[in-house]
Tab-separated table of C-alpha atoms in Angstrom:
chain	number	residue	atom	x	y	z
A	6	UNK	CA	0.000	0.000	0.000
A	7	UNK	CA	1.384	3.582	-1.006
A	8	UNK	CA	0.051	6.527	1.640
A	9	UNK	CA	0.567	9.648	-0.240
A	10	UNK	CA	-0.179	13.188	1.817
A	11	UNK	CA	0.369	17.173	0.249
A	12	UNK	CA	3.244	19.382	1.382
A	13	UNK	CA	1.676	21.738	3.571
A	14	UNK	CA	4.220	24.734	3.282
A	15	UNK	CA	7.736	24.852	1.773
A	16	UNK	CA	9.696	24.859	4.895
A	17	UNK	CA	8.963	20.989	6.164
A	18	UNK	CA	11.598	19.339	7.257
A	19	UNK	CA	10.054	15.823	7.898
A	20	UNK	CA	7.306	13.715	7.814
A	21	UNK	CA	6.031	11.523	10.846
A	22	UNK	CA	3.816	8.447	9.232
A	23	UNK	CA	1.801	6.485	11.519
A	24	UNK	CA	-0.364	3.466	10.713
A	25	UNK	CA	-2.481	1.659	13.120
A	26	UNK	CA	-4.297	-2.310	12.699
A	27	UNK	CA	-7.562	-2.724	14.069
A	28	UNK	CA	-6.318	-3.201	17.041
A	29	UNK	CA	-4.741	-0.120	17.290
A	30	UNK	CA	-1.194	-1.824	17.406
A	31	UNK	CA	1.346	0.523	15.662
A	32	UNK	CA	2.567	-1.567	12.565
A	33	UNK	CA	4.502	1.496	11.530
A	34	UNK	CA	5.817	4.711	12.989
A	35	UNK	CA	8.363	6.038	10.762
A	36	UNK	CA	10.517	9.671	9.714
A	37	UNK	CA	11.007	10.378	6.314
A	38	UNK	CA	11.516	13.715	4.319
A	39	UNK	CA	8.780	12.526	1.184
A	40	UNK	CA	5.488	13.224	0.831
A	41	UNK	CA	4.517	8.919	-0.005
A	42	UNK	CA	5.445	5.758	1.406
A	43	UNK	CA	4.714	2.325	0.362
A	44	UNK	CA	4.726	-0.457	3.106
A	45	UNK	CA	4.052	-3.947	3.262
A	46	UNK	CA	0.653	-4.987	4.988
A	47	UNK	CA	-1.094	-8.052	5.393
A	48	UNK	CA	-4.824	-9.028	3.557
A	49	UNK	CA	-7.940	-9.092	4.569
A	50	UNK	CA	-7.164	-6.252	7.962
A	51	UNK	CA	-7.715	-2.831	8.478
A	52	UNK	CA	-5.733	-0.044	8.632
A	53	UNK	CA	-5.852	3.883	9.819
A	54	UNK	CA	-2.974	6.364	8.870
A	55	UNK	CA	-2.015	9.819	9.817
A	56	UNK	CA	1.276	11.862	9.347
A	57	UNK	CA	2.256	14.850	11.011
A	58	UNK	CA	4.883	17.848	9.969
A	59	UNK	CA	8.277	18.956	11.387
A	60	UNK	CA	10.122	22.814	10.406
A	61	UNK	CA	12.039	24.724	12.215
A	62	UNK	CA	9.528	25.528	15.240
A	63	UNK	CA	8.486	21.478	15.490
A	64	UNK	CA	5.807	19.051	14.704
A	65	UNK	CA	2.846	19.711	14.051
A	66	UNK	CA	-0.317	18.177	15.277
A	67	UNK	CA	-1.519	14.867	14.067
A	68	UNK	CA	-3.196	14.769	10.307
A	69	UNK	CA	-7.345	13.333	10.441
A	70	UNK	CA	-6.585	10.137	10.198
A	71	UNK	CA	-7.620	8.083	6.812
A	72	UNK	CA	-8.938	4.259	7.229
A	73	UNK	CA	-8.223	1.186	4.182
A	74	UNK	CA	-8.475	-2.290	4.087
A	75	UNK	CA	-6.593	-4.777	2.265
A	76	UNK	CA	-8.443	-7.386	0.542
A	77	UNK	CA	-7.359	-11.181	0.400
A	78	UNK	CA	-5.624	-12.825	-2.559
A	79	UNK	CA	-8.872	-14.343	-4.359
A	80	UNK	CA	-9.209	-18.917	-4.078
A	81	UNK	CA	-7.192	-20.522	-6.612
A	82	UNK	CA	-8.969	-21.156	-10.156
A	83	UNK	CA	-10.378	-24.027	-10.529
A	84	UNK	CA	-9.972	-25.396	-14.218
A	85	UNK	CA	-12.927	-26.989	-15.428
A	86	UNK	CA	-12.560	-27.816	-19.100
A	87	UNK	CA	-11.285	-30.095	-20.796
C-alpha cells in the first residue's frame, strides 16, 4: 500500500507516518523527508494512517486520520474444461 499526503508549506523538514491495525497496534511509525510511502501490509485487515509535519519551530499536530483495508488474494482457479 502507497500513503501519499500534500506538502503543507515549503519549509517541512520531515514527515512523521503512523499506521495503526484494528487493534490499534502501531505496525509502523516512521521519519522520512517525502510526501509517499509504500509499506508492506497483510490481507484481509484494516488499517488507519495519519502523518504529522516537522520545520524549524516542530511538529505539528496529528493529520485526520484516513482508514483502508486490504483485501485477500482471491481462491485458486479451478480449471474446469477439458
Amino acid at each position: 500500500v502507497t500513503v501519499v499526503w500534500k506538502k503543507s508549506s515549503p519549509d517541512i523538514q520531515n514527515y512523521n507516518v503512523r499506521i495503526t491495525n484494528n487493534a490499534n497496534a502501531i505496525i509502523l511509525d516512521t521519519t522520512l523527508n517525502d510526501t509517499l510511502y509504500t509499506v508492506a501490509v497483510a490481507s484481509a485487515q484494516v488499517y488507519t494512517w495519519s502523518v504529522r509535519a516537522k520545520n524549524v519551530s516542530g511538529w505539528s499536530a496529528w493529520s485526520d486520520s484516513w482508514t483502508f483495508n486490504s483485501v485477500a488474494y482471491p481462491a485458486q482457479v479451478q480449471l474446469y474444461l477439458p
